[in-house]
C-alpha positions as semicolon CSV with decimal commas, in nm:
position;residue;x (nm);y (nm);z (nm)
1;X;0,000;0,000;0,000
2;X;0,258;0,259;0,115
3;X;0,498;0,199;-0,175
4;X;0,227;0,305;-0,423
5;X;0,192;0,649;-0,262
6;X;0,391;0,949;-0,377
7;X;0,649;1,092;-0,140
8;X;0,427;1,390;-0,061
9;X;0,125;1,171;0,013
10;X;0,330;0,949;0,241
11;X;0,479;1,251;0,421
12;X;0,133;1,403;0,475
13;X;-0,002;1,078;0,622
14;X;0,290;1,042;0,862
15;X;0,270;1,409;0,965
16;X;-0,102;1,375;1,029
17;X;-0,056;1,064;1,244
18;X;0,248;1,185;1,439
19;X;0,140;1,542;1,506
20;X;-0,224;1,439;1,549
21;X;-0,129;1,205;1,833
22;X;0,090;1,477;1,982
23;X;-0,191;1,731;1,970
24;X;-0,433;1,489;2,135
25;X;-0,182;1,428;2,414
26;X;-0,136;1,802;2,471
27;X;-0,511;1,865;2,488
28;X;-0,573;1,579;2,730
29;X;-0,278;1,684;2,948
30;X;-0,402;2,038;2,981
31;X;-0,753;1,916;3,050
32;X;-0,635;1,693;3,336
33;X;-0,371;1,930;3,473
34;X;-0,569;1,976;3,793
35;X;-0,502;1,608;3,871
36;X;-0,131;1,626;3,804
37;X;-0,035;1,526;4,161
38;X;-0,199;1,185;4,116
39;X;-0,108;1,122;3,751
40;X;0,246;1,259;3,737
41;X;0,438;0,960;3,874
42;X;0,265;0,668;3,694
43;X;0,255;0,845;3,358
44;X;0,616;0,956;3,396
45;X;0,731;0,596;3,434
46;X;0,504;0,478;3,153
47;X;0,615;0,736;2,899
48;X;0,984;0,675;2,974
49;X;0,942;0,299;2,923
50;X;0,738;0,345;2,606
51;X;0,990;0,587;2,456
52;X;1,267;0,333;2,511
53;X;1,061;0,061;2,344
54;X;0,979;0,289;2,051
55;X;1,349;0,358;2,002
56;X;1,415;-0,016;1,968
57;X;1,124;-0,064;1,725
58;X;1,233;0,229;1,508
59;X;1,593;0,107;1,501
60;X;1,476;-0,244;1,406
61;X;1,258;-0,115;1,122
62;X;1,531;0,115;0,990
63;X;1,784;-0,169;0,995
64;X;1,547;-0,387;0,792
65;X;1,487;-0,110;0,537
66;X;1,858;-0,028;0,499
67;X;1,945;-0,396;0,455
68;X;1,691;-0,435;0,176
69;X;1,810;-0,113;0,010
70;X;2,168;-0,240;0,005
71;X;2,056;-0,575;-0,136
72;X;1,869;-0,405;-0,421
73;X;2,163;-0,179;-0,502
74;X;2,405;-0,474;-0,503
75;X;2,167;-0,667;-0,730
76;X;2,178;-0,385;-0,988
77;X;2,560;-0,391;-0,988
78;X;2,569;-0,770;-1,017
79;X;2,314;-0,763;-1,299
80;X;2,517;-0,504;-1,492
81;X;2,835;-0,709;-1,443
82;X;2,664;-1,027;-1,562
83;X;2,523;-0,859;-1,874
84;X;2,855;-0,690;-1,946
85;X;3,051;-1,015;-1,922
86;X;2,796;-1,194;-2,141
87;X;2,818;-0,915;-2,398
88;X;3,198;-0,942;-2,410
89;X;3,195;-1,319;-2,446
90;X;2,926;-1,302;-2,713
91;X;3,181;-1,118;-2,928
92;X;3,390;-1,436;-2,942
93;X;3,114;-1,639;-3,108
94;X;3,104;-1,715;-3,478
95;X;2,869;-1,531;-3,713
96;X;2,574;-1,503;-3,749
97;X;2,518;-1,605;-3,386
98;X;2,754;-1,332;-3,271
99;X;2,565;-1,041;-3,424
100;X;2,223;-1,181;-3,335
101;X;2,326;-1,231;-2,972
102;X;2,485;-0,888;-2,940
103;X;2,172;-0,716;-3,068
104;X;1,954;-0,904;-2,824
105;X;2,188;-0,826;-2,535
106;X;2,157;-0,455;-2,613
107;X;1,778;-0,485;-2,602
108;X;1,803;-0,689;-2,284
109;X;2,004;-0,409;-2,119
110;X;1,734;-0,159;-2,216
111;X;1,477;-0,384;-2,052
112;X;1,687;-0,407;-1,735
113;X;1,691;-0,026;-1,720
114;X;1,312;-0,024;-1,766
115;X;1,283;-0,264;-1,473
116;X;1,481;-0,021;-1,258
117;X;1,229;0,256;-1,330
118;X;0,911;0,050;-1,293
119;X;0,714;0,016;-0,971
120;X;0,746;-0,343;-0,841
121;X;0,427;-0,535;-0,910
122;X;0,295;-0,279;-1,161
123;X;0,196;-0,350;-1,521
124;X;0,517;-0,182;-1,643
125;X;0,724;-0,409;-1,419
126;X;0,543;-0,723;-1,536
127;X;0,586;-0,621;-1,901
128;X;0,960;-0,565;-1,848
129;X;0,997;-0,905;-1,684
130;X;0,801;-1,075;-1,963
131;X;1,007;-0,903;-2,235
132;X;1,328;-0,997;-2,056
133;X;1,220;-1,359;-2,025
134;X;1,142;-1,375;-2,397
135;X;1,486;-1,240;-2,484
136;X;1,643;-1,489;-2,246
137;X;1,477;-1,774;-2,438
138;X;1,603;-1,635;-2,768
139;X;1,956;-1,590;-2,634
140;X;1,957;-1,942;-2,492
141;X;1,843;-2,083;-2,824
142;X;2,124;-1,900;-3,002
143;X;2,372;-2,027;-2,743
144;X;2,254;-2,381;-2,813
145;X;2,317;-2,327;-3,182
146;X;2,667;-2,198;-3,108
147;X;2,743;-2,508;-2,903
148;X;2,607;-2,736;-3,174
149;X;2,817;-2,565;-3,441
150;X;3,140;-2,586;-3,239
151;X;3,109;-2,856;-2,972
152;X;3,484;-2,865;-2,910
153;X;3,539;-2,487;-2,885
154;X;3,575;-2,316;-2,548
155;X;3,419;-1,981;-2,644
156;X;3,057;-2,109;-2,667
157;X;3,095;-2,293;-2,337
158;X;3,224;-1,983;-2,157
159;X;2,945;-1,779;-2,314
160;X;2,678;-2,024;-2,198
161;X;2,817;-2,010;-1,846
162;X;2,789;-1,631;-1,819
163;X;2,453;-1,629;-2,001
164;X;2,321;-1,864;-1,736
165;X;2,447;-1,629;-1,464
166;X;2,281;-1,334;-1,639
167;X;1,948;-1,516;-1,650
168;X;1,976;-1,604;-1,282
169;X;2,048;-1,240;-1,196
170;X;1,710;-1,126;-1,326
171;X;1,545;-1,357;-1,073
172;X;1,766;-1,215;-0,799
173;X;1,678;-0,855;-0,894
174;X;1,304;-0,924;-0,906
175;X;1,320;-1,098;-0,568
176;X;1,516;-0,805;-0,420
177;X;1,268;-0,548;-0,553
178;X;0,976;-0,739;-0,404
179;X;1,148;-0,813;-0,073
180;X;0,992;-0,545;0,147
181;X;0,987;-0,470;0,514
182;X;0,686;-0,660;0,655
183;X;0,378;-0,440;0,673
184;X;0,323;-0,543;1,034
185;X;0,661;-0,395;1,130
186;X;0,588;-0,064;0,958
187;X;0,242;-0,045;1,111
188;X;0,387;-0,125;1,454
189;X;0,640;0,156;1,415
190;X;0,370;0,411;1,335
191;X;0,139;0,295;1,615
192;X;0,412;0,287;1,878
193;X;0,554;0,623;1,767
194;X;0,210;0,786;1,780
195;X;0,137;0,635;2,122
196;X;0,475;0,738;2,265
197;X;0,450;1,095;2,135
198;X;0,094;1,127;2,256
199;X;0,193;1,005;2,601
200;X;0,498;1,234;2,611
201;X;0,286;1,532;2,511
202;X;0,028;1,438;2,775
203;X;0,295;1,413;3,044
204;X;0,457;1,748;2,957
205;X;0,119;1,923;2,939
206;X;0,030;1,766;3,273
207;X;0,339;1,926;3,425
208;X;0,270;2,258;3,256
209;X;0,591;2,248;3,054
210;X;0,639;2,403;2,708
211;X;0,531;2,222;2,395
212;X;0,848;2,291;2,195
213;X;1,038;1,978;2,311
214;X;0,756;1,742;2,219
215;X;0,707;1,913;1,882
216;X;1,078;1,871;1,808
217;X;1,056;1,505;1,909
218;X;0,753;1,458;1,683
219;X;0,939;1,615;1,390
220;X;1,244;1,396;1,449
221;X;1,045;1,074;1,475
222;X;0,835;1,173;1,174
223;X;1,152;1,220;0,965
224;X;1,285;0,884;1,083
225;X;0,960;0,712;0,987
226;X;0,963;0,881;0,646
227;X;1,319;0,764;0,577
228;X;1,229;0,407;0,680
229;X;0,925;0,401;0,453
230;X;1,111;0,572;0,170
231;X;1,395;0,321;0,172
232;X;1,138;0,047;0,119
233;X;1,006;0,210;-0,202
234;X;1,297;0,165;-0,444
235;X;1,138;0,338;-0,746
236;X;0,895;0,588;-0,595
237;X;1,066;0,752;-0,301
238;X;1,320;1,027;-0,258
239;X;1,587;0,761;-0,190
240;X;1,598;0,549;-0,505
241;X;1,817;0,268;-0,628
242;X;2,059;0,420;-0,885
243;X;2,065;0,248;-1,223
244;X;2,400;0,404;-1,312
245;X;2,579;0,067;-1,362
246;X;2,321;-0,034;-1,622
247;X;2,308;0,302;-1,800
248;X;2,688;0,313;-1,817
249;X;2,693;-0,037;-1,960
250;X;2,430;0,058;-2,217
251;X;2,635;0,359;-2,324
252;X;2,941;0,138;-2,376
253;X;2,736;-0,086;-2,607
254;X;2,700;0,202;-2,852
255;X;3,071;0,168;-2,925
256;X;3,195;-0,088;-3,179
257;X;3,256;-0,434;-3,027
258;X;3,604;-0,462;-2,880
259;X;3,668;-0,803;-3,037
260;X;3,624;-0,886;-3,404
261;X;3,432;-1,192;-3,515
262;X;3,657;-1,501;-3,501
263;X;3,743;-1,671;-3,826
264;X;3,609;-2,018;-3,877
265;X;3,874;-2,282;-3,862
């Protein structure tokens, strides 16, 4: 649900929840200020304990989001390396398999870049995956022809090895893009943060203290929640997975192949 929202929509929802809970706590605290002698001690202990628990929950959620972000970024680099190696080894194949494979690898790189820009689970993402799978079948068929034409040569065998790795990397990338922080964890973070801020605001209002500290705490926790949610939205948030390795690889493919077609023995 959250990864389909724009960054502004997500920020507005989090601000409404965080500052709404804070405002409710301030209103209730001022309303019950006349009973502060009886409520001060129990609520002081409760809000301190809840704030500590919220800190652990927020740290846990952020660690999960950062770990998934790093996995997605590493998958893009590995995918670009696998395609690049396959493209280089395709240059060692005999014609016409060489030219046919190189052209399809260029199109496959374009599809990998499309996958980086598509929202996981969207129609654009499914189309990119389907187009990539079709090209994989064509490339594998061409690799089979290369092996049949030169069963004793090492170049087709090395090419097939890296082609297999390239095909596997698409599965890894798709799995990484769809590997999200569990919704229950994100919901728990928001609920606990709202409850802790509301209780803190209630306690400070009960004591007659200023509202600036609790507003600063609400802003800080709201920013932390936004970063956690944003890290879990690899193509929609402010913090996105860079596709620079793939775009750089695609630019290099516009140059003439580094190796000439081998002569048939």
